[in-house]
Amino acid sequence: MYVMTIDQRGSTGDIDRVPGLLKGLSALSTAGRFERSVGDEVQGVVERADEVVEIALHALRSGRWYVGIGVGEVDLPLPASPREGSGPAFVAARAAVDRAKGAAAHVPLAVVAGRDRRRAHAANAAADGANGSQAARACANAEAVLRLIGRLVQDRTAAQWKVVDVLRSVRHDTHGTHGSQKIAAQKLGITEQSVSRAVLRSGWQEEWAARPAAELLLTLAHDSIEGEK
């Protein structure tokens, strides 16, 4: 399982943005349910790595959120509300969002492996070593890739996002990329060359080429933790 804790940046001097985030997240996961946990923070449990990537990048897009991802076990059965959940992945998600706050000058996202209490001391000692555990390395690698993609997402201009959002809807509707830039240009009333420039400068193709790597590393981290049982 993956537990995600997402906390609003600069909330003391800003409006409450949790309702808007929850509305956006409701359409991004087939099974995960997100709720306000405390203050300007939301939390949810997600089963699929691809949905974790989608949710993380959605939150990073606005630059208004810290994103923490905890990977590992949760206590079953899951309660009706994520606020009542427990288990190593919940603990890891808390540690991850706290660490993400330390990366606020860069891309505020962190991925932390969760382990049960019986293995916690040994696992922490291994993580402090030169190589760390396989799960810790996979989490670190997933974090690095997600931060790279997150940088592309955060640096896009409003004009580039306008093109990217239309391209995403075209890809979804047509189930492919063939002719998508031409269709997007028609929808936006601009030239294909303008769409092509926006795609190039936004890093849109690089983002979608790298997403599977982030998903694979999150899955590897999860499977490594399962293998440590």
mmCIF file with all atom_site columns, N, CA, C and O in Angstrom, residues 147-165:
data_model
loop_
_atom_site.group_PDB
_atom_site.id
_atom_site.type_symbol
_atom_site.label_atom_id
_atom_site.label_alt_id
_atom_site.label_comp_id
_atom_site.label_asym_id
_atom_site.label_entity_id
_atom_site.label_seq_id
_atom_site.pdbx_PDB_ins_code
_atom_site.Cartn_x
_atom_site.Cartn_y
_atom_site.Cartn_z
_atom_site.occupancy
_atom_site.B_iso_or_equiv
_atom_site.pdbx_formal_charge
_atom_site.auth_seq_id
_atom_site.auth_comp_id
_atom_site.auth_asym_id
_atom_site.auth_atom_id
_atom_site.pdbx_PDB_model_num
ATOM 1  N N  . ARG A 1 147 ? 11.011 13.853 -8.237  1.00 0.00 ? 147 ARG A N  1
ATOM 2  C CA . ARG A 1 147 ? 11.421 15.254 -8.120  1.00 0.00 ? 147 ARG A CA 1
ATOM 3  C C  . ARG A 1 147 ? 11.843 15.824 -9.480  1.00 0.00 ? 147 ARG A C  1
ATOM 4  O O  . ARG A 1 147 ? 11.574 16.999 -9.771  1.00 0.00 ? 147 ARG A O  1
ATOM 5  N N  . LEU A 1 148 ? 12.483 15.014 -10.289 1.00 0.00 ? 148 LEU A N  1
ATOM 6  C CA . LEU A 1 148 ? 12.849 15.472 -11.629 1.00 0.00 ? 148 LEU A CA 1
ATOM 7  C C  . LEU A 1 148 ? 11.601 15.787 -12.456 1.00 0.00 ? 148 LEU A C  1
ATOM 8  O O  . LEU A 1 148 ? 11.518 16.833 -13.106 1.00 0.00 ? 148 LEU A O  1
ATOM 9  N N  . ILE A 1 149 ? 10.640 14.865 -12.421 1.00 0.00 ? 149 ILE A N  1
ATOM 10 C CA . ILE A 1 149 ? 9.393  15.110 -13.157 1.00 0.00 ? 149 ILE A CA 1
ATOM 11 C C  . ILE A 1 149 ? 8.657  16.296 -12.541 1.00 0.00 ? 149 ILE A C  1
ATOM 12 O O  . ILE A 1 149 ? 8.091  17.135 -13.258 1.00 0.00 ? 149 ILE A O  1
ATOM 13 N N  . GLY A 1 150 ? 8.675  16.358 -11.207 1.00 0.00 ? 150 GLY A N  1
ATOM 14 C CA . GLY A 1 150 ? 8.005  17.462 -10.523 1.00 0.00 ? 150 GLY A CA 1
ATOM 15 C C  . GLY A 1 150 ? 8.565  18.810 -10.909 1.00 0.00 ? 150 GLY A C  1
ATOM 16 O O  . GLY A 1 150 ? 7.835  19.806 -10.994 1.00 0.00 ? 150 GLY A O  1
ATOM 17 N N  . ARG A 1 151 ? 9.866  18.875 -11.157 1.00 0.00 ? 151 ARG A N  1
ATOM 18 C CA . ARG A 1 151 ? 10.462 20.129 -11.600 1.00 0.00 ? 151 ARG A CA 1
ATOM 19 C C  . ARG A 1 151 ? 9.897  20.560 -12.945 1.00 0.00 ? 151 ARG A C  1
ATOM 20 O O  . ARG A 1 151 ? 9.585  21.741 -13.161 1.00 0.00 ? 151 ARG A O  1
ATOM 21 N N  . LEU A 1 152 ? 9.728  19.610 -13.861 1.00 0.00 ? 152 LEU A N  1
ATOM 22 C CA . LEU A 1 152 ? 9.117  19.933 -15.146 1.00 0.00 ? 152 LEU A CA 1
ATOM 23 C C  . LEU A 1 152 ? 7.706  20.467 -14.948 1.00 0.00 ? 152 LEU A C  1
ATOM 24 O O  . LEU A 1 152 ? 7.304  21.454 -15.573 1.00 0.00 ? 152 LEU A O  1
ATOM 25 N N  . VAL A 1 153 ? 6.960  19.814 -14.075 1.00 0.00 ? 153 VAL A N  1
ATOM 26 C CA . VAL A 1 153 ? 5.572  20.198 -13.823 1.00 0.00 ? 153 VAL A CA 1
ATOM 27 C C  . VAL A 1 153 ? 5.495  21.585 -13.195 1.00 0.00 ? 153 VAL A C  1
ATOM 28 O O  . VAL A 1 153 ? 4.678  22.423 -13.592 1.00 0.00 ? 153 VAL A O  1
ATOM 29 N N  . GLN A 1 154 ? 6.347  21.840 -12.212 1.00 0.00 ? 154 GLN A N  1
ATOM 30 C CA . GLN A 1 154 ? 6.295  23.112 -11.508 1.00 0.00 ? 154 GLN A CA 1
ATOM 31 C C  . GLN A 1 154 ? 6.742  24.287 -12.363 1.00 0.00 ? 154 GLN A C  1
ATOM 32 O O  . GLN A 1 154 ? 6.276  25.418 -12.158 1.00 0.00 ? 154 GLN A O  1
ATOM 33 N N  . ASP A 1 155 ? 7.639  24.048 -13.303 1.00 0.00 ? 155 ASP A N  1
ATOM 34 C CA . ASP A 1 155 ? 8.216  25.143 -14.082 1.00 0.00 ? 155 ASP A CA 1
ATOM 35 C C  . ASP A 1 155 ? 7.377  25.537 -15.295 1.00 0.00 ? 155 ASP A C  1
ATOM 36 O O  . ASP A 1 155 ? 7.710  26.494 -15.989 1.00 0.00 ? 155 ASP A O  1
ATOM 37 N N  . ARG A 1 156 ? 6.298  24.818 -15.576 1.00 0.00 ? 156 ARG A N  1
ATOM 38 C CA . ARG A 1 156 ? 5.481  25.159 -16.738 1.00 0.00 ? 156 ARG A CA 1
ATOM 39 C C  . ARG A 1 156 ? 4.734  26.476 -16.553 1.00 0.00 ? 156 ARG A C  1
ATOM 40 O O  . ARG A 1 156 ? 4.236  26.766 -15.473 1.00 0.00 ? 156 ARG A O  1
ATOM 41 N N  . THR A 1 157 ? 4.654  27.217 -17.625 1.00 0.00 ? 157 THR A N  1
ATOM 42 C CA . THR A 1 157 ? 3.888  28.455 -17.595 1.00 0.00 ? 157 THR A CA 1
ATOM 43 C C  . THR A 1 157 ? 2.404  28.149 -17.782 1.00 0.00 ? 157 THR A C  1
ATOM 44 O O  . THR A 1 157 ? 2.027  27.036 -18.185 1.00 0.00 ? 157 THR A O  1
ATOM 45 N N  . ALA A 1 158 ? 1.577  29.149 -17.513 1.00 0.00 ? 158 ALA A N  1
ATOM 46 C CA . ALA A 1 158 ? 0.134  28.972 -17.697 1.00 0.00 ? 158 ALA A CA 1
ATOM 47 C C  . ALA A 1 158 ? -0.191 28.651 -19.147 1.00 0.00 ? 158 ALA A C  1
ATOM 48 O O  . ALA A 1 158 ? -1.075 27.826 -19.435 1.00 0.00 ? 158 ALA A O  1
ATOM 49 N N  . ALA A 1 159 ? 0.506  29.296 -20.074 1.00 0.00 ? 159 ALA A N  1
ATOM 50 C CA . ALA A 1 159 ? 0.262  29.037 -21.501 1.00 0.00 ? 159 ALA A CA 1
ATOM 51 C C  . ALA A 1 159 ? 0.649  27.605 -21.872 1.00 0.00 ? 159 ALA A C  1
ATOM 52 O O  . ALA A 1 159 ? -0.049 26.948 -22.656 1.00 0.00 ? 159 ALA A O  1
ATOM 53 N N  . GLN A 1 160 ? 1.747  27.124 -21.320 1.00 0.00 ? 160 GLN A N  1
ATOM 54 C CA . GLN A 1 160 ? 2.159  25.744 -21.595 1.00 0.00 ? 160 GLN A CA 1
ATOM 55 C C  . GLN A 1 160 ? 1.171  24.754 -20.996 1.00 0.00 ? 160 GLN A C  1
ATOM 56 O O  . GLN A 1 160 ? 0.838  23.739 -21.623 1.00 0.00 ? 160 GLN A O  1
ATOM 57 N N  . TRP A 1 161 ? 0.678  25.041 -19.794 1.00 0.00 ? 161 TRP A N  1
ATOM 58 C CA . TRP A 1 161 ? -0.313 24.152 -19.188 1.00 0.00 ? 161 TRP A CA 1
ATOM 59 C C  . TRP A 1 161 ? -1.599 24.105 -20.004 1.00 0.00 ? 161 TRP A C  1
ATOM 60 O O  . TRP A 1 161 ? -2.255 23.062 -20.088 1.00 0.00 ? 161 TRP A O  1
ATOM 61 N N  . LYS A 1 162 ? -1.958 25.206 -20.603 1.00 0.00 ? 162 LYS A N  1
ATOM 62 C CA . LYS A 1 162 ? -3.163 25.225 -21.436 1.00 0.00 ? 162 LYS A CA 1
ATOM 63 C C  . LYS A 1 162 ? -3.034 24.222 -22.574 1.00 0.00 ? 162 LYS A C  1
ATOM 64 O O  . LYS A 1 162 ? -3.969 23.462 -22.869 1.00 0.00 ? 162 LYS A O  1
ATOM 65 N N  . VAL A 1 163 ? -1.865 24.186 -23.198 1.00 0.00 ? 163 VAL A N  1
ATOM 66 C CA . VAL A 1 163 ? -1.617 23.243 -24.285 1.00 0.00 ? 163 VAL A CA 1
ATOM 67 C C  . VAL A 1 163 ? -1.538 21.819 -23.750 1.00 0.00 ? 163 VAL A C  1
ATOM 68 O O  . VAL A 1 163 ? -2.143 20.892 -24.311 1.00 0.00 ? 163 VAL A O  1
ATOM 69 N N  . VAL A 1 164 ? -0.804 21.628 -22.651 1.00 0.00 ? 164 VAL A N  1
ATOM 70 C CA . VAL A 1 164 ? -0.638 20.290 -22.087 1.00 0.00 ? 164 VAL A CA 1
ATOM 71 C C  . VAL A 1 164 ? -1.973 19.691 -21.662 1.00 0.00 ? 164 VAL A C  1
ATOM 72 O O  . VAL A 1 164 ? -2.260 18.512 -21.910 1.00 0.00 ? 164 VAL A O  1
ATOM 73 N N  . ASP A 1 165 ? -2.825 20.493 -21.033 1.00 0.00 ? 165 ASP A N  1
ATOM 74 C CA . ASP A 1 165 ? -4.126 19.984 -20.585 1.00 0.00 ? 165 ASP A CA 1
ATOM 75 C C  . ASP A 1 165 ? -4.987 19.541 -21.759 1.00 0.00 ? 165 ASP A C  1
ATOM 76 O O  . ASP A 1 165 ? -5.682 18.523 -21.684 1.00 0.00 ? 165 ASP A O  1
#
